[in-house]
Short mmCIF file of C-alpha atoms in Angstrom, two decimals:
data_model
loop_
_atom_site.label_atom_id
_atom_site.label_comp_id
_atom_site.label_asym_id
_atom_site.label_seq_id
_atom_site.Cartn_x
_atom_site.Cartn_y
_atom_site.Cartn_z
CA MET A 1 0.97 9.44 -12.04
CA THR A 2 -1.48 7.93 -14.50
CA THR A 3 -4.05 10.74 -14.17
CA ASP A 4 -3.67 14.41 -13.27
CA LEU A 5 -6.96 15.19 -11.57
CA PRO A 6 -7.14 18.47 -9.60
CA MET A 7 -9.13 18.00 -6.41
CA VAL A 8 -10.03 20.43 -3.67
CA LEU A 9 -9.71 19.60 0.01
CA ALA A 10 -13.37 19.94 1.01
CA ARG A 11 -12.94 18.83 4.61
CA LYS A 12 -10.05 18.12 6.97
CA GLU A 13 -10.87 16.61 10.34
CA THR A 14 -8.99 14.95 13.16
CA VAL A 15 -10.16 11.35 13.64
CA ALA A 16 -7.59 10.24 16.24
CA ASP A 17 -4.45 11.50 17.93
CA GLY A 18 -2.04 12.21 15.08
CA VAL A 19 -4.51 11.17 12.34
CA VAL A 20 -6.44 13.49 10.02
CA MET A 21 -9.02 12.49 7.44
CA LEU A 22 -9.16 14.36 4.13
CA THR A 23 -12.29 14.55 1.98
CA LEU A 24 -11.34 15.41 -1.60
CA ARG A 25 -13.73 16.55 -4.34
CA ARG A 26 -13.13 17.33 -7.99
CA THR A 27 -12.62 21.02 -8.66
CA ASP A 28 -15.12 20.85 -11.53
CA GLY A 29 -17.77 19.13 -9.41
CA GLY A 30 -17.72 15.95 -11.48
CA PRO A 31 -17.74 12.37 -10.20
CA VAL A 32 -14.53 10.97 -8.77
CA PRO A 33 -12.95 7.90 -10.43
CA ALA A 34 -14.47 4.52 -9.64
CA TRP A 35 -12.56 2.34 -7.17
CA GLU A 36 -12.88 -0.88 -5.21
CA PRO A 37 -11.98 -1.79 -1.61
CA GLY A 38 -8.22 -1.98 -1.11
CA ALA A 39 -7.41 0.76 -3.63
CA HIS A 40 -5.06 3.67 -3.03
CA VAL A 41 -4.32 6.94 -4.77
CA ASP A 42 -1.25 9.06 -5.37
CA VAL A 43 -1.58 12.54 -3.91
CA GLU A 44 0.82 15.20 -5.17
CA LEU A 45 1.55 17.48 -2.22
CA GLY A 46 4.19 19.60 -3.90
CA SER A 47 7.04 19.48 -6.37
CA ASP A 48 8.51 15.94 -6.28
CA LEU A 49 6.38 15.16 -3.20
CA ILE A 50 3.94 12.37 -4.05
CA ARG A 51 2.49 10.06 -1.44
CA GLN A 52 0.22 7.01 -1.63
CA TYR A 53 -2.83 6.83 0.65
CA SER A 54 -5.42 4.07 0.97
CA LEU A 55 -8.99 5.04 0.21
CA CYS A 56 -11.21 4.62 3.25
CA GLY A 57 -14.58 5.95 2.10
CA ASP A 58 -17.52 4.36 0.31
CA PRO A 59 -16.82 3.19 -3.27
CA ALA A 60 -20.47 3.89 -4.12
CA ASP A 61 -20.03 7.57 -3.23
CA ARG A 62 -18.73 9.15 -6.43
CA SER A 63 -18.86 12.68 -5.00
CA SER A 64 -15.59 12.48 -3.04
CA LEU A 65 -12.55 10.44 -2.03
CA ARG A 66 -11.52 9.96 1.59
CA VAL A 67 -8.04 9.22 2.89
CA ALA A 68 -6.62 9.24 6.43
CA VAL A 69 -3.04 10.32 7.11
CA LEU A 70 -0.91 9.55 10.16
CA ARG A 71 1.60 12.14 11.31
CA GLU A 72 5.03 10.51 11.07
CA PRO A 73 7.72 12.63 12.75
CA GLY A 74 10.44 10.39 11.32
CA GLY A 75 8.96 10.32 7.82
CA ARG A 76 10.05 12.04 4.61
CA GLY A 77 7.85 15.10 4.93
CA GLY A 78 4.55 14.11 3.34
CA SER A 79 2.59 13.75 6.56
CA ARG A 80 3.97 17.05 7.87
CA VAL A 81 2.65 18.83 4.79
CA VAL A 82 -0.76 17.19 5.19
CA HIS A 83 -1.03 17.95 8.90
CA ASP A 84 0.59 21.38 9.07
CA ASP A 85 0.27 23.02 5.64
CA LEU A 86 -2.71 21.59 3.78
CA ALA A 87 -5.92 23.52 4.48
CA GLU A 88 -9.54 23.26 3.42
CA GLY A 89 -9.93 24.87 0.02
CA ASP A 90 -6.44 23.93 -1.16
CA VAL A 91 -6.12 22.07 -4.45
CA VAL A 92 -3.98 18.94 -4.83
CA THR A 93 -3.40 16.62 -7.76
CA VAL A 94 -4.70 13.09 -7.31
CA GLY A 95 -3.86 10.04 -9.41
CA GLU A 96 -6.20 7.37 -10.67
CA PRO A 97 -7.03 4.75 -8.00
CA ARG A 98 -4.91 1.60 -8.19
CA ASN A 99 -5.59 -1.61 -6.34
CA ASN A 100 -2.72 -3.88 -5.28
CA PHE A 101 -4.73 -5.15 -2.29
CA PRO A 102 -8.01 -6.44 -3.76
CA LEU A 103 -10.73 -8.14 -1.74
CA VAL A 104 -11.04 -11.74 -2.93
CA PRO A 105 -14.10 -13.99 -2.57
CA ALA A 106 -13.94 -16.17 0.54
CA ALA A 107 -16.18 -18.08 2.91
CA ARG A 108 -14.87 -16.11 5.90
CA TYR A 109 -12.64 -13.11 6.54
CA LEU A 110 -10.23 -12.27 9.33
CA PHE A 111 -9.07 -8.66 9.26
CA ILE A 112 -6.04 -7.63 11.34
CA ALA A 113 -5.24 -3.93 11.56
CA GLY A 114 -2.40 -2.12 13.26
CA GLY A 115 -2.84 1.63 13.72
CA ILE A 116 -3.35 3.52 10.47
CA GLY A 117 -3.48 0.13 8.73
CA ILE A 118 -7.21 0.20 9.44
CA THR A 119 -7.78 2.52 6.46
CA PRO A 120 -7.85 0.05 3.54
CA LEU A 121 -9.79 -2.45 5.66
CA LEU A 122 -12.75 -0.13 6.31
CA PRO A 123 -14.31 -0.42 2.81
CA MET A 124 -13.51 -4.15 2.79
CA ILE A 125 -15.45 -4.64 6.01
CA ALA A 126 -18.36 -2.65 4.60
CA ALA A 127 -18.33 -4.82 1.49
CA VAL A 128 -18.33 -8.17 3.33
CA ARG A 129 -21.04 -6.92 5.69
CA SER A 130 -23.23 -6.03 2.72
CA ARG A 131 -22.71 -9.53 1.32
CA GLY A 132 -23.61 -11.18 4.60
CA ALA A 133 -20.24 -12.96 4.77
CA ALA A 134 -18.73 -14.09 8.05
CA TRP A 135 -15.99 -11.76 9.25
CA ARG A 136 -13.99 -10.59 12.23
CA LEU A 137 -11.71 -7.61 12.85
CA VAL A 138 -8.90 -7.49 15.38
CA TYR A 139 -7.75 -3.88 15.64
CA GLY A 140 -4.60 -2.98 17.55
CA GLY A 141 -3.02 0.38 18.31
CA ARG A 142 -0.90 2.17 20.86
CA THR A 143 -3.86 3.69 22.73
CA ARG A 144 -7.58 4.09 22.13
CA ALA A 145 -7.04 7.77 21.45
CA SER A 146 -4.59 6.96 18.65
CA MET A 147 -6.93 4.51 16.89
CA ALA A 148 -9.01 6.08 14.12
CA PHE A 149 -12.63 5.23 13.30
CA LEU A 150 -13.41 3.56 16.62
CA SER A 151 -16.78 5.31 16.71
CA GLU A 152 -17.96 3.42 13.61
CA LEU A 153 -16.24 0.12 14.46
CA GLY A 154 -16.31 -0.22 18.23
CA ALA A 155 -20.03 -1.00 18.49
CA LEU A 156 -19.85 -3.98 16.11
CA SER A 157 -19.81 -7.37 17.79
CA GLN A 158 -17.32 -8.74 15.24
CA VAL A 159 -14.69 -6.15 16.23
CA ALA A 160 -12.07 -6.68 18.94
CA VAL A 161 -10.41 -3.38 19.90
CA CYS A 162 -7.00 -4.04 21.44
CA PRO A 163 -5.07 -0.93 22.56
CA GLN A 164 -1.55 -1.96 23.49
CA ASP A 165 -1.54 0.01 26.74
CA GLU A 166 -4.61 -1.95 27.88
CA THR A 167 -4.23 -5.44 26.40
CA GLY A 168 -0.59 -5.71 25.28
CA LEU A 169 0.44 -6.94 21.84
CA LEU A 170 -2.09 -8.76 19.67
CA ASP A 171 -2.33 -12.46 20.52
CA LEU A 172 -1.46 -13.71 17.05
CA ASP A 173 -0.81 -17.25 18.23
CA SER A 174 -4.45 -17.61 19.28
CA LEU A 175 -5.68 -15.90 16.12
CA LEU A 176 -3.54 -17.71 13.60
CA GLY A 177 -2.01 -20.73 15.32
CA GLU A 178 -4.46 -23.15 13.72
CA PRO A 179 -4.89 -22.90 9.91
CA CYS A 180 -8.48 -22.25 8.87
CA PRO A 181 -9.16 -23.27 5.25
CA GLY A 182 -11.63 -21.01 3.52
CA THR A 183 -10.66 -17.96 5.58
CA ALA A 184 -9.03 -14.99 3.89
CA VAL A 185 -6.71 -13.12 6.24
CA TYR A 186 -6.21 -9.42 5.48
CA CYS A 187 -3.56 -7.53 7.40
CA CYS A 188 -2.29 -3.96 7.16
CA GLY A 189 -0.13 -2.07 9.63
CA PRO A 190 3.48 -1.59 10.75
CA GLU A 191 6.17 -3.94 9.46
CA PRO A 192 6.67 -5.89 12.74
CA LEU A 193 2.98 -6.80 12.73
CA LEU A 194 3.04 -7.84 9.07
CA ALA A 195 6.16 -9.97 9.57
CA ALA A 196 4.65 -11.66 12.62
CA VAL A 197 1.39 -12.41 10.79
CA GLU A 198 3.29 -13.76 7.76
CA ASP A 199 5.30 -16.03 10.05
CA ARG A 200 2.20 -17.47 11.68
CA CYS A 201 0.37 -17.92 8.38
CA ALA A 202 3.24 -19.91 6.85
CA THR A 203 1.33 -23.16 7.47
CA TRP A 204 -1.99 -21.85 6.19
CA PRO A 205 -3.26 -22.81 2.71
CA SER A 206 -1.51 -20.92 -0.07
CA GLY A 207 -3.24 -17.65 -0.89
CA SER A 208 -4.91 -17.28 2.51
CA LEU A 209 -2.91 -14.23 3.58
CA HIS A 210 -3.16 -10.80 1.98
CA VAL A 211 -1.03 -7.92 3.27
CA GLU A 212 -0.38 -4.33 2.31
CA ARG A 213 2.75 -2.50 3.30
CA PHE A 214 3.27 1.25 3.57
CA LYS A 215 7.04 0.87 3.28
CA ALA A 216 9.33 -1.27 1.17
CA ILE A 217 10.97 -4.42 2.51
CA GLU A 218 14.50 -3.53 3.50
CA ALA A 219 17.07 -5.11 1.21
CA THR A 220 19.79 -7.30 2.69
CA GLY A 221 23.05 -8.59 1.28
CA PRO A 222 25.59 -6.93 -1.03
CA ARG A 223 24.46 -4.83 -3.99
CA THR A 224 26.21 -5.79 -7.21
CA THR A 225 26.62 -4.34 -10.70
CA PHE A 226 24.52 -5.85 -13.49
CA GLU A 227 23.34 -5.11 -17.02
CA VAL A 228 19.84 -4.20 -18.17
CA ARG A 229 18.90 -4.55 -21.82
CA LEU A 230 15.80 -2.77 -23.09
CA ALA A 231 14.14 -5.09 -25.61
CA LEU A 232 12.17 -2.41 -27.47
CA SER A 233 15.16 -0.18 -28.17
CA GLY A 234 17.97 -2.74 -28.04
CA THR A 235 19.92 -0.49 -25.65
CA THR A 236 21.99 -1.91 -22.78
CA PHE A 237 22.75 -0.09 -19.53
CA VAL A 238 25.02 -0.89 -16.60
CA VAL A 239 23.33 -0.55 -13.21
CA PRO A 240 25.89 0.21 -10.48
CA PRO A 241 25.51 -0.87 -6.83
CA ASP A 242 24.55 2.63 -5.67
CA ARG A 243 21.80 3.22 -8.21
CA SER A 244 18.47 1.59 -9.03
CA ILE A 245 17.38 0.48 -12.49
CA LEU A 246 14.90 3.35 -12.55
CA GLU A 247 17.53 5.92 -11.60
CA THR A 248 19.96 4.52 -14.17
CA LEU A 249 17.42 4.81 -16.97
CA GLU A 250 16.34 8.28 -15.89
CA GLN A 251 19.95 9.44 -15.78
CA ALA A 252 20.24 8.28 -19.38
CA GLY A 253 17.34 10.55 -20.32
CA LEU A 254 14.52 8.00 -20.43
CA GLN A 255 11.12 8.90 -19.03
CA ILE A 256 9.74 6.02 -16.96
CA LEU A 257 6.37 6.14 -15.22
CA SER A 258 6.96 5.95 -11.47
CA SER A 259 5.64 7.30 -8.21
CA CYS A 260 6.61 5.99 -4.76
CA ARG A 261 10.17 4.84 -5.58
CA GLU A 262 9.87 2.47 -2.62
CA GLY A 263 8.35 -0.63 -4.21
CA THR A 264 4.95 -0.07 -2.63
CA CYS A 265 2.71 1.44 -5.32
CA GLY A 266 3.25 -0.69 -8.45
CA THR A 267 3.52 2.22 -10.90
CA CYS A 268 6.89 1.16 -12.30
CA GLU A 269 6.06 -2.55 -12.65
CA THR A 270 7.92 -3.83 -15.72
CA THR A 271 7.80 -7.09 -17.66
CA VAL A 272 10.96 -9.22 -17.44
CA LEU A 273 11.74 -11.12 -20.64
CA ASP A 274 14.98 -12.77 -19.51
CA GLY A 275 17.11 -13.01 -16.38
CA GLU A 276 16.31 -13.42 -12.71
CA PRO A 277 15.15 -10.39 -10.71
CA ASP A 278 16.14 -9.83 -7.11
CA HIS A 279 12.81 -8.61 -5.71
CA HIS A 280 12.68 -5.96 -2.98
CA ASP A 281 9.15 -4.67 -3.51
CA SER A 282 6.25 -5.08 -1.11
CA LEU A 283 3.62 -5.99 -3.69
CA LEU A 284 4.32 -9.24 -5.53
CA THR A 285 3.26 -12.55 -4.04
CA GLU A 286 5.76 -15.37 -3.59
CA GLU A 287 4.27 -17.09 -6.64
CA GLU A 288 4.66 -13.92 -8.73
CA ARG A 289 8.24 -13.49 -7.60
CA ALA A 290 9.08 -17.08 -8.43
CA ALA A 291 7.68 -16.62 -11.95
CA CYS A 292 10.35 -13.96 -12.63
CA ASP A 293 8.22 -12.29 -15.30
CA THR A 294 7.69 -8.88 -13.70
CA MET A 295 9.48 -6.55 -11.29
CA MET A 296 9.40 -3.09 -9.70
CA ILE A 297 12.42 -1.35 -11.17
CA CYS A 298 12.50 1.37 -8.50
CA VAL A 299 13.86 -1.03 -5.85
CA SER A 300 14.39 -4.52 -7.28
CA ARG A 301 17.70 -5.56 -8.77
CA ALA A 302 19.13 -8.69 -10.45
CA ARG A 303 20.35 -12.07 -9.29
CA SER A 304 21.58 -12.83 -12.80
CA PRO A 305 24.34 -10.85 -14.56
CA ARG A 306 21.79 -9.46 -16.99
CA LEU A 307 18.10 -8.63 -17.22
CA VAL A 308 16.11 -8.08 -20.42
CA LEU A 309 13.12 -5.79 -19.82
CA GLU A 310 10.14 -4.99 -22.01
CA LEU A 311 11.01 -1.31 -22.29
#
């Protein structure tokens, strides 16, 4: 984590079935770090238990940070701690806001949310509304009861609320079948939704689509052994098939800044000086991947026999 900021859980409230919203304030009463729509924070919930949550409050409100957390029975334990153990008055450590999902200038915006994916889109919608920009939100979920923040969104004429048990799956063909130059498409939600939106936006102008994933893209194909040379120290390491670059370096005693270990937060992003990375993160654009000049060493590997990293 880039900052160790103790924050107290000032309020914990249920905002939908299986979703709680946390309001966090600094223990010393000072202002929270500045952030922009699309940003997320690391929240340390216990020893070696760090999770990333999108900020869903008002960036102008420097008194607190708000995040919403979905209970995930099949998850790795973070949501269980938030829902079952974390109580008002408890202190957690929060990292400095990072933004891998920034709101870009555009003539029009189409927001597509699936379930808890609404969280990073809330401050974006507030920002484009304040600018007077044209926008639309299509918000899908399993049921109305499971969809957070409907009370503040449902009354807006630009919002289409589409619970699956009432309307079926989102009609992405109608939404995205015809490319619309000048429109920025922002999508956040479960992987099947993101993949379907990416597929339908393949014919849109480059840079139109912006997505944020909560989980890494699953790697396919065989995992091979390769070498990693650290340019600053001149040391070379062998990365075996069953270990990541990050794990290999840590096992050798190096301290590398990291957090999610899933290729979703960007903390371990490292400059590539030579070689071709095999990207498995969920952050870099296709253009950034093709440039081969940076990689997330927690999940990405190598297509070439050797990588030279700026470490």
